[in-house]
Amino acid sequence: MPNREDYQLRKLEKSDLELVLNWRNSERIRANMYTDHVISLEEHLAWYERIKDDKISIYLICEYQNKPIGLINFTNIDNKNNKCYWGFYLGEIDAPLGCGIVMEFLALEYIFEKVDIRKLCCEVLSFNDKVVKLHKKFRFNEEGIFKEHIYKNNQYQDVICLALFKDIWLENKEKLSKVVFRN
């Protein structure tokens, strides 16, 4: 049973880069990403230099009992329209059961309540049923499908577009908290 006190989010730091690169280059993570080549250290360091002070993205490390377990990102933060995109992955394969659902809860709480975003969007490769179902448990609505949008696994793949609004999050947060944290 996850305990909320065991989890925290913190800003991605330079000291996290080696761990994050190892996570990101694992076959398990790459299989579900648009960009699925093995990322070089040089490419990874250049990415960090681009995003570290970027005003339209936020990268967070999720920790379980002070140990990094995954990465959450918010990108294309659009202050005029008060919306952004997001993604996350559980990097540690030996993380306790339920960490993924906890990460999603904490990410939504962060972006809607601390950053005060109105609409959160994401795109999921259609074969990644597990993530689509997880997002829908959090009341994300499917807003569309990009047909044959990404070439992956020797064929064009559909991409499912999902979104969640802050008011729906706030309306369901307490109920979701009881499911996620079993309190």
mmCIF file of C-alpha atoms in Angstrom:
data_model
loop_
_atom_site.group_PDB
_atom_site.id
_atom_site.type_symbol
_atom_site.label_atom_id
_atom_site.label_comp_id
_atom_site.label_asym_id
_atom_site.label_seq_id
_atom_site.Cartn_x
_atom_site.Cartn_y
_atom_site.Cartn_z
ATOM 1 C CA MET A 1 0.000 0.000 0.000
ATOM 2 C CA PRO A 2 1.629 3.291 -1.062
ATOM 3 C CA ASN A 3 2.104 5.888 1.650
ATOM 4 C CA ARG A 4 2.045 9.437 0.383
ATOM 5 C CA GLU A 5 4.847 10.442 2.761
ATOM 6 C CA ASP A 6 7.228 8.034 0.987
ATOM 7 C CA TYR A 7 7.062 10.032 -2.270
ATOM 8 C CA GLN A 8 8.278 13.451 -3.285
ATOM 9 C CA LEU A 9 8.959 15.392 -6.443
ATOM 10 C CA ARG A 10 12.020 17.550 -6.983
ATOM 11 C CA LYS A 11 13.602 19.414 -9.843
ATOM 12 C CA LEU A 12 15.890 17.445 -12.168
ATOM 13 C CA GLU A 13 19.519 18.222 -11.319
ATOM 14 C CA LYS A 14 22.730 17.745 -13.251
ATOM 15 C CA SER A 15 23.716 15.002 -10.804
ATOM 16 C CA ASP A 16 20.671 12.985 -12.012
ATOM 17 C CA LEU A 17 21.748 12.911 -15.647
ATOM 18 C CA GLU A 18 23.635 9.611 -15.670
ATOM 19 C CA LEU A 19 20.744 7.799 -13.982
ATOM 20 C CA VAL A 20 18.139 9.410 -16.256
ATOM 21 C CA LEU A 21 20.184 8.512 -19.351
ATOM 22 C CA ASN A 22 20.342 4.881 -18.209
ATOM 23 C CA TRP A 23 16.578 4.845 -17.678
ATOM 24 C CA ARG A 24 15.860 6.564 -20.983
ATOM 25 C CA ASN A 25 18.132 4.217 -22.936
ATOM 26 C CA SER A 26 16.557 1.065 -21.503
ATOM 27 C CA GLU A 27 14.600 -0.917 -24.083
ATOM 28 C CA ARG A 28 11.572 -0.856 -21.770
ATOM 29 C CA ILE A 29 11.398 2.967 -21.913
ATOM 30 C CA ARG A 30 12.537 3.478 -25.524
ATOM 31 C CA ALA A 31 9.865 1.088 -26.796
ATOM 32 C CA ASN A 32 7.145 3.578 -25.842
ATOM 33 C CA MET A 33 8.824 6.835 -26.912
ATOM 34 C CA TYR A 34 8.662 8.741 -30.175
ATOM 35 C CA THR A 35 12.458 9.000 -30.197
ATOM 36 C CA ASP A 36 13.676 5.467 -29.638
ATOM 37 C CA HIS A 37 17.346 5.454 -30.613
ATOM 38 C CA VAL A 38 20.012 4.958 -27.946
ATOM 39 C CA ILE A 39 20.898 8.461 -26.770
ATOM 40 C CA SER A 40 24.603 9.319 -26.511
ATOM 41 C CA LEU A 41 26.024 11.091 -23.482
ATOM 42 C CA GLU A 42 26.816 14.125 -25.665
ATOM 43 C CA GLU A 43 23.239 14.266 -26.947
ATOM 44 C CA HIS A 44 21.914 13.897 -23.388
ATOM 45 C CA LEU A 45 24.145 16.688 -22.030
ATOM 46 C CA ALA A 46 23.105 18.981 -24.896
ATOM 47 C CA TRP A 47 19.446 18.246 -24.094
ATOM 48 C CA TYR A 48 20.021 19.158 -20.451
ATOM 49 C CA GLU A 49 21.701 22.437 -21.394
ATOM 50 C CA ARG A 50 18.637 23.313 -23.526
ATOM 51 C CA ILE A 51 16.052 22.506 -20.853
ATOM 52 C CA LYS A 52 17.723 23.419 -17.550
ATOM 53 C CA ASP A 53 16.661 27.082 -17.641
ATOM 54 C CA ASP A 54 13.860 26.707 -20.165
ATOM 55 C CA LYS A 55 10.720 28.633 -19.196
ATOM 56 C CA ILE A 56 8.365 26.408 -21.187
ATOM 57 C CA SER A 57 9.286 23.076 -19.612
ATOM 58 C CA ILE A 58 9.622 21.515 -16.172
ATOM 59 C CA TYR A 59 11.470 18.272 -15.471
ATOM 60 C CA LEU A 60 10.986 16.545 -12.125
ATOM 61 C CA ILE A 61 12.451 13.486 -10.468
ATOM 62 C CA CYS A 62 10.036 11.372 -8.460
ATOM 63 C CA GLU A 63 11.598 9.811 -5.380
ATOM 64 C CA TYR A 64 10.413 6.921 -3.264
ATOM 65 C CA GLN A 65 11.927 6.958 0.222
ATOM 66 C CA ASN A 66 14.529 9.466 -1.058
ATOM 67 C CA LYS A 67 15.579 7.222 -3.956
ATOM 68 C CA PRO A 68 14.951 8.414 -7.544
ATOM 69 C CA ILE A 69 12.496 6.131 -9.328
ATOM 70 C CA GLY A 70 11.263 8.068 -12.351
ATOM 71 C CA LEU A 71 11.023 11.217 -14.423
ATOM 72 C CA ILE A 72 8.053 13.538 -15.027
ATOM 73 C CA ASN A 73 8.127 16.257 -17.666
ATOM 74 C CA PHE A 74 5.863 19.119 -18.586
ATOM 75 C CA THR A 75 6.624 20.709 -21.952
ATOM 76 C CA ASN A 76 5.292 23.367 -24.286
ATOM 77 C CA ILE A 77 3.966 25.325 -21.326
ATOM 78 C CA ASP A 78 1.726 27.912 -22.936
ATOM 79 C CA ASN A 79 0.913 30.670 -20.435
ATOM 80 C CA LYS A 80 -1.372 32.535 -22.825
ATOM 81 C CA ASN A 81 -3.685 29.552 -23.268
ATOM 82 C CA ASN A 82 -2.802 28.044 -19.862
ATOM 83 C CA LYS A 83 -2.046 24.556 -21.151
ATOM 84 C CA CYS A 84 0.886 22.204 -21.590
ATOM 85 C CA TYR A 85 1.901 18.669 -22.503
ATOM 86 C CA TRP A 86 3.308 16.053 -20.208
ATOM 87 C CA GLY A 87 4.840 12.636 -19.987
ATOM 88 C CA PHE A 88 6.460 10.408 -17.407
ATOM 89 C CA TYR A 89 8.180 7.113 -16.971
ATOM 90 C CA LEU A 90 9.055 4.866 -14.102
ATOM 91 C CA GLY A 91 12.776 4.316 -14.497
ATOM 92 C CA GLU A 92 13.472 1.814 -11.728
ATOM 93 C CA ILE A 93 12.268 -1.685 -12.533
ATOM 94 C CA ASP A 94 12.442 -2.707 -8.869
ATOM 95 C CA ALA A 95 10.253 0.177 -7.657
ATOM 96 C CA PRO A 96 7.372 -0.937 -5.429
ATOM 97 C CA LEU A 97 4.079 -1.884 -7.019
ATOM 98 C CA GLY A 98 1.859 1.162 -7.473
ATOM 99 C CA CYS A 99 4.635 3.701 -8.072
ATOM 100 C CA GLY A 100 3.377 4.550 -11.557
ATOM 101 C CA ILE A 101 -0.100 5.490 -10.348
ATOM 102 C CA VAL A 102 1.438 7.512 -7.499
ATOM 103 C CA MET A 103 3.686 9.349 -9.971
ATOM 104 C CA GLU A 104 0.683 10.264 -12.099
ATOM 105 C CA PHE A 105 -1.252 11.532 -9.064
ATOM 106 C CA LEU A 106 1.675 13.663 -7.866
ATOM 107 C CA ALA A 107 2.301 15.023 -11.355
ATOM 108 C CA LEU A 108 -1.333 16.101 -11.747
ATOM 109 C CA GLU A 109 -1.382 17.654 -8.299
ATOM 110 C CA TYR A 110 1.818 19.554 -9.105
ATOM 111 C CA ILE A 111 0.813 20.938 -12.507
ATOM 112 C CA PHE A 112 -2.763 21.841 -11.606
ATOM 113 C CA GLU A 113 -2.231 23.133 -8.081
ATOM 114 C CA LYS A 114 1.309 24.503 -7.961
ATOM 115 C CA VAL A 115 1.745 25.676 -11.543
ATOM 116 C CA ASP A 116 -1.982 26.400 -12.000
ATOM 117 C CA ILE A 117 -2.303 24.976 -15.502
ATOM 118 C CA ARG A 118 -5.868 24.801 -16.875
ATOM 119 C CA LYS A 119 -5.458 21.971 -19.419
ATOM 120 C CA LEU A 120 -2.945 19.128 -19.497
ATOM 121 C CA CYS A 121 -2.436 17.242 -22.776
ATOM 122 C CA CYS A 122 -0.532 14.124 -23.738
ATOM 123 C CA GLU A 123 0.066 11.828 -26.676
ATOM 124 C CA VAL A 124 0.379 8.063 -26.261
ATOM 125 C CA LEU A 125 1.332 5.497 -28.876
ATOM 126 C CA SER A 126 -1.840 3.466 -29.449
ATOM 127 C CA PHE A 127 -0.203 0.126 -28.622
ATOM 128 C CA ASN A 128 0.606 1.405 -25.121
ATOM 129 C CA ASP A 129 -2.795 0.332 -23.745
ATOM 130 C CA LYS A 130 -1.607 0.277 -20.145
ATOM 131 C CA VAL A 131 -0.787 3.995 -20.123
ATOM 132 C CA VAL A 132 -3.981 4.964 -21.974
ATOM 133 C CA LYS A 133 -6.021 3.054 -19.371
ATOM 134 C CA LEU A 134 -4.069 4.651 -16.526
ATOM 135 C CA HIS A 135 -4.703 8.155 -17.864
ATOM 136 C CA LYS A 136 -8.391 7.399 -18.300
ATOM 137 C CA LYS A 137 -8.591 6.273 -14.644
ATOM 138 C CA PHE A 138 -7.495 9.811 -13.802
ATOM 139 C CA ARG A 139 -10.353 11.123 -15.987
ATOM 140 C CA PHE A 140 -8.315 12.073 -19.037
ATOM 141 C CA ASN A 141 -10.559 12.239 -22.087
ATOM 142 C CA GLU A 142 -9.551 11.021 -25.502
ATOM 143 C CA GLU A 143 -9.634 14.077 -27.761
ATOM 144 C CA GLY A 144 -8.508 12.463 -30.960
ATOM 145 C CA ILE A 145 -6.230 10.111 -32.812
ATOM 146 C CA PHE A 146 -3.353 10.979 -35.093
ATOM 147 C CA LYS A 147 -3.639 8.185 -37.640
ATOM 148 C CA GLU A 148 -0.385 6.508 -38.752
ATOM 149 C CA HIS A 149 1.517 9.347 -37.124
ATOM 150 C CA ILE A 150 4.825 7.766 -36.025
ATOM 151 C CA TYR A 151 6.945 5.192 -37.844
ATOM 152 C CA LYS A 152 7.900 2.588 -35.265
ATOM 153 C CA ASN A 153 8.320 -1.194 -35.247
ATOM 154 C CA ASN A 154 8.493 -1.207 -39.064
ATOM 155 C CA GLN A 155 5.063 0.354 -39.484
ATOM 156 C CA TYR A 156 3.179 3.591 -38.962
ATOM 157 C CA GLN A 157 1.569 3.818 -35.530
ATOM 158 C CA ASP A 158 -1.503 5.732 -34.398
ATOM 159 C CA VAL A 159 -1.138 8.203 -31.547
ATOM 160 C CA ILE A 160 -3.934 8.795 -29.050
ATOM 161 C CA CYS A 161 -4.387 12.403 -27.878
ATOM 162 C CA LEU A 162 -5.684 12.792 -24.325
ATOM 163 C CA ALA A 163 -6.361 15.778 -22.090
ATOM 164 C CA LEU A 164 -7.454 16.587 -18.555
ATOM 165 C CA PHE A 165 -8.816 19.883 -17.258
ATOM 166 C CA LYS A 166 -8.016 21.322 -13.845
ATOM 167 C CA ASP A 167 -11.671 21.485 -12.777
ATOM 168 C CA ILE A 168 -12.128 17.766 -13.469
ATOM 169 C CA TRP A 169 -8.936 17.011 -11.519
ATOM 170 C CA LEU A 170 -10.110 19.042 -8.521
ATOM 171 C CA GLU A 171 -13.553 17.451 -8.647
ATOM 172 C CA ASN A 172 -12.047 13.935 -8.522
ATOM 173 C CA LYS A 173 -8.846 14.442 -6.522
ATOM 174 C CA GLU A 174 -10.159 13.239 -3.155
ATOM 175 C CA LYS A 175 -11.685 10.086 -4.628
ATOM 176 C CA LEU A 176 -8.498 9.381 -6.631
ATOM 177 C CA SER A 177 -6.348 9.945 -3.544
ATOM 178 C CA LYS A 178 -8.283 7.227 -1.708
ATOM 179 C CA VAL A 179 -7.705 4.814 -4.585
ATOM 180 C CA VAL A 180 -4.010 5.680 -5.055
ATOM 181 C CA PHE A 181 -2.990 5.846 -1.411
ATOM 182 C CA ARG A 182 -5.613 3.532 0.037
ATOM 183 C CA ASN A 183 -6.246 5.954 2.904
#
